[in-house]
Every structure is written in C-alpha cells, then in structure tokens.
PDB file of C-alpha atoms in Angstrom:
ATOM      1  CA  UNK D   1     104.782  68.610  98.938  1.00  0.00           C
ATOM      2  CA  UNK D   2     103.094  68.524  95.520  1.00  0.00           C
ATOM      3  CA  UNK D   3      99.495  69.599  95.120  1.00  0.00           C
ATOM      4  CA  UNK D   4      97.027  68.391  92.478  1.00  0.00           C
ATOM      5  CA  UNK D   5      96.262  70.956  89.782  1.00  0.00           C
ATOM      6  CA  UNK D   6      93.114  72.938  90.375  1.00  0.00           C
ATOM      7  CA  UNK D   7      90.730  74.690  88.027  1.00  0.00           C
ATOM      8  CA  UNK D   8      90.664  78.379  88.903  1.00  0.00           C
ATOM      9  CA  UNK D   9      88.011  80.911  87.883  1.00  0.00           C
ATOM     10  CA  UNK D  10      89.166  83.896  85.852  1.00  0.00           C
ATOM     11  CA  UNK D  11      89.338  87.256  87.603  1.00  0.00           C
ATOM     12  CA  UNK D  12      87.030  88.730  84.962  1.00  0.00           C
ATOM     13  CA  UNK D  13      84.395  86.080  85.730  1.00  0.00           C
ATOM     14  CA  UNK D  14      84.694  86.750  89.467  1.00  0.00           C
ATOM     15  CA  UNK D  15      84.426  90.502  88.834  1.00  0.00           C
ATOM     16  CA  UNK D  16      81.212  89.973  86.871  1.00  0.00           C
ATOM     17  CA  UNK D  17      79.778  88.082  89.855  1.00  0.00           C
ATOM     18  CA  UNK D  18      80.830  90.646  92.443  1.00  0.00           C
ATOM     19  CA  UNK D  19      80.226  93.958  90.622  1.00  0.00           C
ATOM     20  CA  UNK D  20      76.383  93.958  90.663  1.00  0.00           C
ATOM     21  CA  UNK D  21      76.291  93.232  94.404  1.00  0.00           C
ATOM     22  CA  UNK D  22      78.880  95.895  95.155  1.00  0.00           C
ATOM     23  CA  UNK D  23      76.953  98.449  93.109  1.00  0.00           C
ATOM     24  CA  UNK D  24      73.700  97.556  94.866  1.00  0.00           C
ATOM     25  CA  UNK D  25      75.138  97.379  98.369  1.00  0.00           C
ATOM     26  CA  UNK D  26      77.684 100.205  98.331  1.00  0.00           C
ATOM     27  CA  UNK D  27      77.371 102.649  95.434  1.00  0.00           C
ATOM     28  CA  UNK D  28      73.571 102.796  95.014  1.00  0.00           C
ATOM     29  CA  UNK D  29      72.714 103.432  98.713  1.00  0.00           C
ATOM     30  CA  UNK D  30      75.168 106.333  98.790  1.00  0.00           C
ATOM     31  CA  UNK D  31      73.703 107.785  95.586  1.00  0.00           C
ATOM     32  CA  UNK D  32      70.159 107.413  96.926  1.00  0.00           C
ATOM     33  CA  UNK D  33      71.043 109.074 100.229  1.00  0.00           C
ATOM     34  CA  UNK D  34      72.926 111.983  98.667  1.00  0.00           C
ATOM     35  CA  UNK D  35      70.214 112.618  96.059  1.00  0.00           C
ATOM     36  CA  UNK D  36      67.460 112.525  98.689  1.00  0.00           C
ATOM     37  CA  UNK D  37      69.524 114.810 100.923  1.00  0.00           C
ATOM     38  CA  UNK D  38      69.634 117.530  98.281  1.00  0.00           C
ATOM     39  CA  UNK D  39      65.929 117.181  97.429  1.00  0.00           C
ATOM     40  CA  UNK D  40      64.168 116.099 100.644  1.00  0.00           C
ATOM     41  CA  UNK D  41      66.556 117.112 103.406  1.00  0.00           C
ATOM     42  CA  UNK D  42      68.123 114.970 106.139  1.00  0.00           C
ATOM     43  CA  UNK D  43      64.938 113.244 107.305  1.00  0.00           C
ATOM     44  CA  UNK D  44      63.949 112.370 103.757  1.00  0.00           C
ATOM     45  CA  UNK D  45      67.442 111.041 103.072  1.00  0.00           C
ATOM     46  CA  UNK D  46      67.256 108.758 106.100  1.00  0.00           C
ATOM     47  CA  UNK D  47      63.909 107.360 104.980  1.00  0.00           C
ATOM     48  CA  UNK D  48      65.149 106.945 101.407  1.00  0.00           C
ATOM     49  CA  UNK D  49      68.192 104.980 102.582  1.00  0.00           C
ATOM     50  CA  UNK D  50      65.994 102.589 104.575  1.00  0.00           C
ATOM     51  CA  UNK D  51      63.566 102.247 101.662  1.00  0.00           C
ATOM     52  CA  UNK D  52      66.391 101.288  99.296  1.00  0.00           C
ATOM     53  CA  UNK D  53      67.555  98.449 101.533  1.00  0.00           C
ATOM     54  CA  UNK D  54      64.037  97.057 101.964  1.00  0.00           C
ATOM     55  CA  UNK D  55      63.389  97.414  98.239  1.00  0.00           C
ATOM     56  CA  UNK D  56      66.380  95.164  97.578  1.00  0.00           C
ATOM     57  CA  UNK D  57      65.177  92.566 100.083  1.00  0.00           C
ATOM     58  CA  UNK D  58      61.594  92.674  98.767  1.00  0.00           C
ATOM     59  CA  UNK D  59      62.696  92.383  95.147  1.00  0.00           C
ATOM     60  CA  UNK D  60      64.596  89.193  95.939  1.00  0.00           C
ATOM     61  CA  UNK D  61      61.738  87.720  97.933  1.00  0.00           C
ATOM     62  CA  UNK D  62      59.280  88.376  95.098  1.00  0.00           C
ATOM     63  CA  UNK D  63      61.621  86.746  92.584  1.00  0.00           C
ATOM     64  CA  UNK D  64      62.361  83.922  95.039  1.00  0.00           C
ATOM     65  CA  UNK D  65      66.074  84.665  94.934  1.00  0.00           C
ATOM     66  CA  UNK D  66      68.209  83.917  97.983  1.00  0.00           C
ATOM     67  CA  UNK D  67      68.688  86.991 100.146  1.00  0.00           C
ATOM     68  CA  UNK D  68      72.279  87.214 101.475  1.00  0.00           C
ATOM     69  CA  UNK D  69      72.560  87.183 105.248  1.00  0.00           C
ATOM     70  CA  UNK D  70      74.533  90.430 105.056  1.00  0.00           C
ATOM     71  CA  UNK D  71      71.512  92.139 103.460  1.00  0.00           C
ATOM     72  CA  UNK D  72      69.215  91.083 106.298  1.00  0.00           C
ATOM     73  CA  UNK D  73      71.748  92.382 108.819  1.00  0.00           C
ATOM     74  CA  UNK D  74      72.057  95.649 106.895  1.00  0.00           C
ATOM     75  CA  UNK D  75      68.279  96.071 106.882  1.00  0.00           C
ATOM     76  CA  UNK D  76      68.040  95.566 110.640  1.00  0.00           C
ATOM     77  CA  UNK D  77      71.000  97.848 111.349  1.00  0.00           C
ATOM     78  CA  UNK D  78      69.872 100.750 109.156  1.00  0.00           C
ATOM     79  CA  UNK D  79      66.317 100.508 110.507  1.00  0.00           C
ATOM     80  CA  UNK D  80      67.511 100.758 114.098  1.00  0.00           C
ATOM     81  CA  UNK D  81      69.820 103.663 113.275  1.00  0.00           C
ATOM     82  CA  UNK D  82      67.111 105.566 111.448  1.00  0.00           C
ATOM     83  CA  UNK D  83      64.464 105.076 114.123  1.00  0.00           C
ATOM     84  CA  UNK D  84      66.821 106.225 116.879  1.00  0.00           C
ATOM     85  CA  UNK D  85      67.860 109.256 114.810  1.00  0.00           C
ATOM     86  CA  UNK D  86      64.228 110.219 114.089  1.00  0.00           C
ATOM     87  CA  UNK D  87      63.049 109.696 117.683  1.00  0.00           C
ATOM     88  CA  UNK D  88      65.945 111.552 119.296  1.00  0.00           C
ATOM     89  CA  UNK D  89      66.192 114.190 116.584  1.00  0.00           C
ATOM     90  CA  UNK D  90      69.956 113.679 116.626  1.00  0.00           C
ATOM     91  CA  UNK D  91      71.325 112.682 113.233  1.00  0.00           C
ATOM     92  CA  UNK D  92      74.739 112.052 114.754  1.00  0.00           C
ATOM     93  CA  UNK D  93      73.352 108.656 115.807  1.00  0.00           C
ATOM     94  CA  UNK D  94      72.780 107.743 112.164  1.00  0.00           C
ATOM     95  CA  UNK D  95      76.222 108.815 110.981  1.00  0.00           C
ATOM     96  CA  UNK D  96      78.449 107.847 113.910  1.00  0.00           C
ATOM     97  CA  UNK D  97      76.877 104.555 115.017  1.00  0.00           C
ATOM     98  CA  UNK D  98      78.106 102.712 111.904  1.00  0.00           C
ATOM     99  CA  UNK D  99      81.626 104.017 112.465  1.00  0.00           C
ATOM    100  CA  UNK D 100      81.776 102.571 115.973  1.00  0.00           C
ATOM    101  CA  UNK D 101      80.283  99.399 114.534  1.00  0.00           C
ATOM    102  CA  UNK D 102      83.013  99.327 111.892  1.00  0.00           C
ATOM    103  CA  UNK D 103      85.667  99.624 114.593  1.00  0.00           C
ATOM    104  CA  UNK D 104      84.125  96.584 116.284  1.00  0.00           C
ATOM    105  CA  UNK D 105      84.144  94.737 112.966  1.00  0.00           C
ATOM    106  CA  UNK D 106      87.830  95.529 112.516  1.00  0.00           C
ATOM    107  CA  UNK D 107      88.457  93.908 115.896  1.00  0.00           C
ATOM    108  CA  UNK D 108      86.470  90.865 114.731  1.00  0.00           C
ATOM    109  CA  UNK D 109      88.681  90.712 111.638  1.00  0.00           C
ATOM    110  CA  UNK D 110      91.765  90.653 113.841  1.00  0.00           C
ATOM    111  CA  UNK D 111      90.278  87.967 116.086  1.00  0.00           C
ATOM    112  CA  UNK D 112      89.280  85.844 113.077  1.00  0.00           C
ATOM    113  CA  UNK D 113      92.917  85.667 111.977  1.00  0.00           C
ATOM    114  CA  UNK D 114      93.916  84.547 115.444  1.00  0.00           C
ATOM    115  CA  UNK D 115      91.240  81.834 115.307  1.00  0.00           C
ATOM    116  CA  UNK D 116      92.348  80.731 111.818  1.00  0.00           C
ATOM    117  CA  UNK D 117      88.947  81.703 110.374  1.00  0.00           C
ATOM    118  CA  UNK D 118      89.777  84.834 108.338  1.00  0.00           C
ATOM    119  CA  UNK D 119      86.681  86.931 107.745  1.00  0.00           C
ATOM    120  CA  UNK D 120      87.745  88.032 104.261  1.00  0.00           C
ATOM    121  CA  UNK D 121      87.460  84.450 103.099  1.00  0.00           C
ATOM    122  CA  UNK D 122      83.882  84.201 104.387  1.00  0.00           C
ATOM    123  CA  UNK D 123      82.923  87.526 102.805  1.00  0.00           C
ATOM    124  CA  UNK D 124      84.588  86.616  99.520  1.00  0.00           C
ATOM    125  CA  UNK D 125      82.481  83.471  99.260  1.00  0.00           C
ATOM    126  CA  UNK D 126      79.331  85.629  99.556  1.00  0.00           C
ATOM    127  CA  UNK D 127      80.270  87.280  96.271  1.00  0.00           C
ATOM    128  CA  UNK D 128      82.181  84.702  94.237  1.00  0.00           C
ATOM    129  CA  UNK D 129      82.615  80.938  94.097  1.00  0.00           C
ATOM    130  CA  UNK D 130      86.013  79.348  94.660  1.00  0.00           C
ATOM    131  CA  UNK D 131      86.697  75.608  94.385  1.00  0.00           C
ATOM    132  CA  UNK D 132      87.327  73.774  97.663  1.00  0.00           C
ATOM    133  CA  UNK D 133      90.731  72.685  96.380  1.00  0.00           C
ATOM    134  CA  UNK D 134      91.708  76.345  96.118  1.00  0.00           C
ATOM    135  CA  UNK D 135      90.375  77.280  99.551  1.00  0.00           C
ATOM    136  CA  UNK D 136      92.261  74.435 101.232  1.00  0.00           C
ATOM    137  CA  UNK D 137      95.570  75.284  99.599  1.00  0.00           C
ATOM    138  CA  UNK D 138      98.147  76.560 102.101  1.00  0.00           C
ATOM    139  CA  UNK D 139      99.081  79.559  99.955  1.00  0.00           C
ATOM    140  CA  UNK D 140      95.453  80.620  99.690  1.00  0.00           C
ATOM    141  CA  UNK D 141      94.953  80.214 103.439  1.00  0.00           C
ATOM    142  CA  UNK D 142      97.953  82.484 104.103  1.00  0.00           C
ATOM    143  CA  UNK D 143      96.648  84.984 101.557  1.00  0.00           C
ATOM    144  CA  UNK D 144      93.253  85.280 103.245  1.00  0.00           C
ATOM    145  CA  UNK D 145      94.861  85.635 106.676  1.00  0.00           C
ATOM    146  CA  UNK D 146      97.129  88.462 105.522  1.00  0.00           C
ATOM    147  CA  UNK D 147      94.418  90.263 103.566  1.00  0.00           C
ATOM    148  CA  UNK D 148      92.116  90.028 106.582  1.00  0.00           C
ATOM    149  CA  UNK D 149      94.789  91.780 108.653  1.00  0.00           C
ATOM    150  CA  UNK D 150      95.099  94.443 105.967  1.00  0.00           C
ATOM    151  CA  UNK D 151      91.353  95.101 105.911  1.00  0.00           C
ATOM    152  CA  UNK D 152      91.149  95.195 109.686  1.00  0.00           C
ATOM    153  CA  UNK D 153      93.425  98.234 109.629  1.00  0.00           C
ATOM    154  CA  UNK D 154      91.686  99.700 106.559  1.00  0.00           C
ATOM    155  CA  UNK D 155      88.333  99.587 108.367  1.00  0.00           C
ATOM    156  CA  UNK D 156      89.897 101.154 111.446  1.00  0.00           C
ATOM    157  CA  UNK D 157      91.436 103.930 109.344  1.00  0.00           C
ATOM    158  CA  UNK D 158      88.168 104.617 107.505  1.00  0.00           C
ATOM    159  CA  UNK D 159      86.214 104.883 110.755  1.00  0.00           C
ATOM    160  CA  UNK D 160      88.772 107.155 112.372  1.00  0.00           C
ATOM    161  CA  UNK D 161      88.818 109.503 109.378  1.00  0.00           C
ATOM    162  CA  UNK D 162      84.995 109.513 109.204  1.00  0.00           C
ATOM    163  CA  UNK D 163      84.605 110.396 112.887  1.00  0.00           C
ATOM    164  CA  UNK D 164      87.154 113.213 112.664  1.00  0.00           C
ATOM    165  CA  UNK D 165      85.474 114.620 109.557  1.00  0.00           C
ATOM    166  CA  UNK D 166      82.044 114.519 111.212  1.00  0.00           C
ATOM    167  CA  UNK D 167      83.375 116.383 114.249  1.00  0.00           C
ATOM    168  CA  UNK D 168      84.639 119.181 111.993  1.00  0.00           C
ATOM    169  CA  UNK D 169      81.853 119.223 109.363  1.00  0.00           C
ATOM    170  CA  UNK D 170      78.724 118.125 111.267  1.00  0.00           C
ATOM    171  CA  UNK D 171      77.053 121.474 110.563  1.00  0.00           C
ATOM    172  CA  UNK D 172      77.184 120.769 106.812  1.00  0.00           C
ATOM    173  CA  UNK D 173      76.112 117.180 106.173  1.00  0.00           C
ATOM    174  CA  UNK D 174      76.507 117.519 102.410  1.00  0.00           C
ATOM    175  CA  UNK D 175      80.158 118.590 102.772  1.00  0.00           C
ATOM    176  CA  UNK D 176      80.751 115.828 105.311  1.00  0.00           C
ATOM    177  CA  UNK D 177      79.304 113.174 102.978  1.00  0.00           C
ATOM    178  CA  UNK D 178      81.432 114.414 100.076  1.00  0.00           C
ATOM    179  CA  UNK D 179      84.671 114.530 102.085  1.00  0.00           C
ATOM    180  CA  UNK D 180      83.993 111.229 103.831  1.00  0.00           C
ATOM    181  CA  UNK D 181      83.172 109.473 100.562  1.00  0.00           C
ATOM    182  CA  UNK D 182      86.331 110.805  98.925  1.00  0.00           C
ATOM    183  CA  UNK D 183      88.572 109.830 101.843  1.00  0.00           C
ATOM    184  CA  UNK D 184      87.069 106.369 102.283  1.00  0.00           C
ATOM    185  CA  UNK D 185      87.160 105.780  98.518  1.00  0.00           C
ATOM    186  CA  UNK D 186      90.848 106.698  98.387  1.00  0.00           C
ATOM    187  CA  UNK D 187      91.835 104.470 101.310  1.00  0.00           C
ATOM    188  CA  UNK D 188      89.631 101.578 100.261  1.00  0.00           C
ATOM    189  CA  UNK D 189      90.574 101.952  96.595  1.00  0.00           C
ATOM    190  CA  UNK D 190      94.248 101.496  97.364  1.00  0.00           C
ATOM    191  CA  UNK D 191      93.451  98.498  99.559  1.00  0.00           C
ATOM    192  CA  UNK D 192      91.238  96.967  96.867  1.00  0.00           C
ATOM    193  CA  UNK D 193      93.908  97.451  94.203  1.00  0.00           C
ATOM    194  CA  UNK D 194      96.516  95.801  96.403  1.00  0.00           C
ATOM    195  CA  UNK D 195      94.122  92.969  97.348  1.00  0.00           C
ATOM    196  CA  UNK D 196      93.349  92.236  93.686  1.00  0.00           C
ATOM    197  CA  UNK D 197      97.026  92.318  92.789  1.00  0.00           C
ATOM    198  CA  UNK D 198      97.853  89.945  95.645  1.00  0.00           C
ATOM    199  CA  UNK D 199      94.932  87.680  94.755  1.00  0.00           C
ATOM    200  CA  UNK D 200      96.035  87.488  91.119  1.00  0.00           C
ATOM    201  CA  UNK D 201      99.570  86.771  92.261  1.00  0.00           C
ATOM    202  CA  UNK D 202      98.558  83.884  94.519  1.00  0.00           C
ATOM    203  CA  UNK D 203      96.319  82.428  91.792  1.00  0.00           C
ATOM    204  CA  UNK D 204      99.235  82.587  89.373  1.00  0.00           C
ATOM    205  CA  UNK D 205     101.421  80.756  91.867  1.00  0.00           C
ATOM    206  CA  UNK D 206      98.788  78.074  92.300  1.00  0.00           C
ATOM    207  CA  UNK D 207      98.701  77.611  88.552  1.00  0.00           C
ATOM    208  CA  UNK D 208     102.497  77.512  88.214  1.00  0.00           C
ATOM    209  CA  UNK D 209     103.016  73.883  89.394  1.00  0.00           C
ATOM    210  CA  UNK D 210     100.378  72.652  86.944  1.00  0.00           C
TER     211      UNK D 210
END
C-alpha cells in the first residue's frame, strides 16, 4: 500500500526543542542536589531539590507558560518523598522510593505495548511535535512499540543497579550518587544513542517512497 508523502521535522530541530527540557528536568536537579549535598548536607540537599522543582513550576506560572503534566507529577512526588524522609529521619525513603516507582513505570511501559498505546510515543509528544501523518504510519507505530519495550527494560536495569549500589554505598551518599549517576548515564546513554539511530532510520524510510 502506498502512503502519501509527509513533511518530517529535522532531528536537529527536534533536539533543540527537547534539550532545554531535558536539561531542566534531568541534569539541573542532579546538579542542584549534589551541590547542596556538599555544602548543606543531606537535609539541605533534599530541600534544595524540592525548591528547584517548585521554582520551575512557579516560573512558568508567572510567565503564563503551560506547565507540563509531568512537572506537576514530579513536584507532588518529590514533595511526598522529602516530607517522609524528613519526618522519619530515614533518607533511604528519598533514594529508594523512586527506584521502586521506576520499576512500576517499566511495567506500565510493557502494558502500554500490549494495549497498543506505547508510552514512549506519549512522552515524545511532550517534548517534540510530530505530524499526525507520521504518527499514524505503520512503520512509526512499530518503532514506538519496539522502543517502548527497550525502555521498559532500560528502566528496570537502572532501578536494579541503583538499589544494589545503595545497599553497598548507603553510608556514603556522595559516593552512591556518583556511582549511580555514572551507571545510569552509561545504560541510558547507550539506549538513547540506539533510539536516536532507530528513529533516524525510520524517518529515512518514511522519506524514501517520496
């Protein structure tokens, strides 16, 4: 069956859309937490991490910019984790709760493929815009299903590694953060590289008939 040609965004344009949000949501919170940990200690780092998330939400509200639903969820989640950690005096709650949450998310990723609603597609549309003609294409649908499976296992691997590292390095949070960040970055970096390569490949194939 022939498909009408579609206009596809360039990868560089999509990267420009996604990079600021990734820096704000992933890189900056880690930098804030680690810096506060060395200067203010664990309690100060927890408070600084919460403050960063709410600063991002407040900045958007003041500028009347749409706040992504994922940011609201992150604000609620990190607030609950921090309050429980401060009340109980057990920082393991702050560090391990997200890992168990990530395991649950990986299960949701698997279920979304089964339900033909791959989560990677939904998350991708939070960061970049893709034409409807592209999203409805059978090759693109298969791509998102397969990449969702890949990331389900990546999330599971990251959580497992993080939990094991915390068990062995819980007495030295700074060392744990450094090792965990390195391990997660390595696993996720390989997955990101493969995902981008596969995405570029499927876009090229969509362009080929035209």
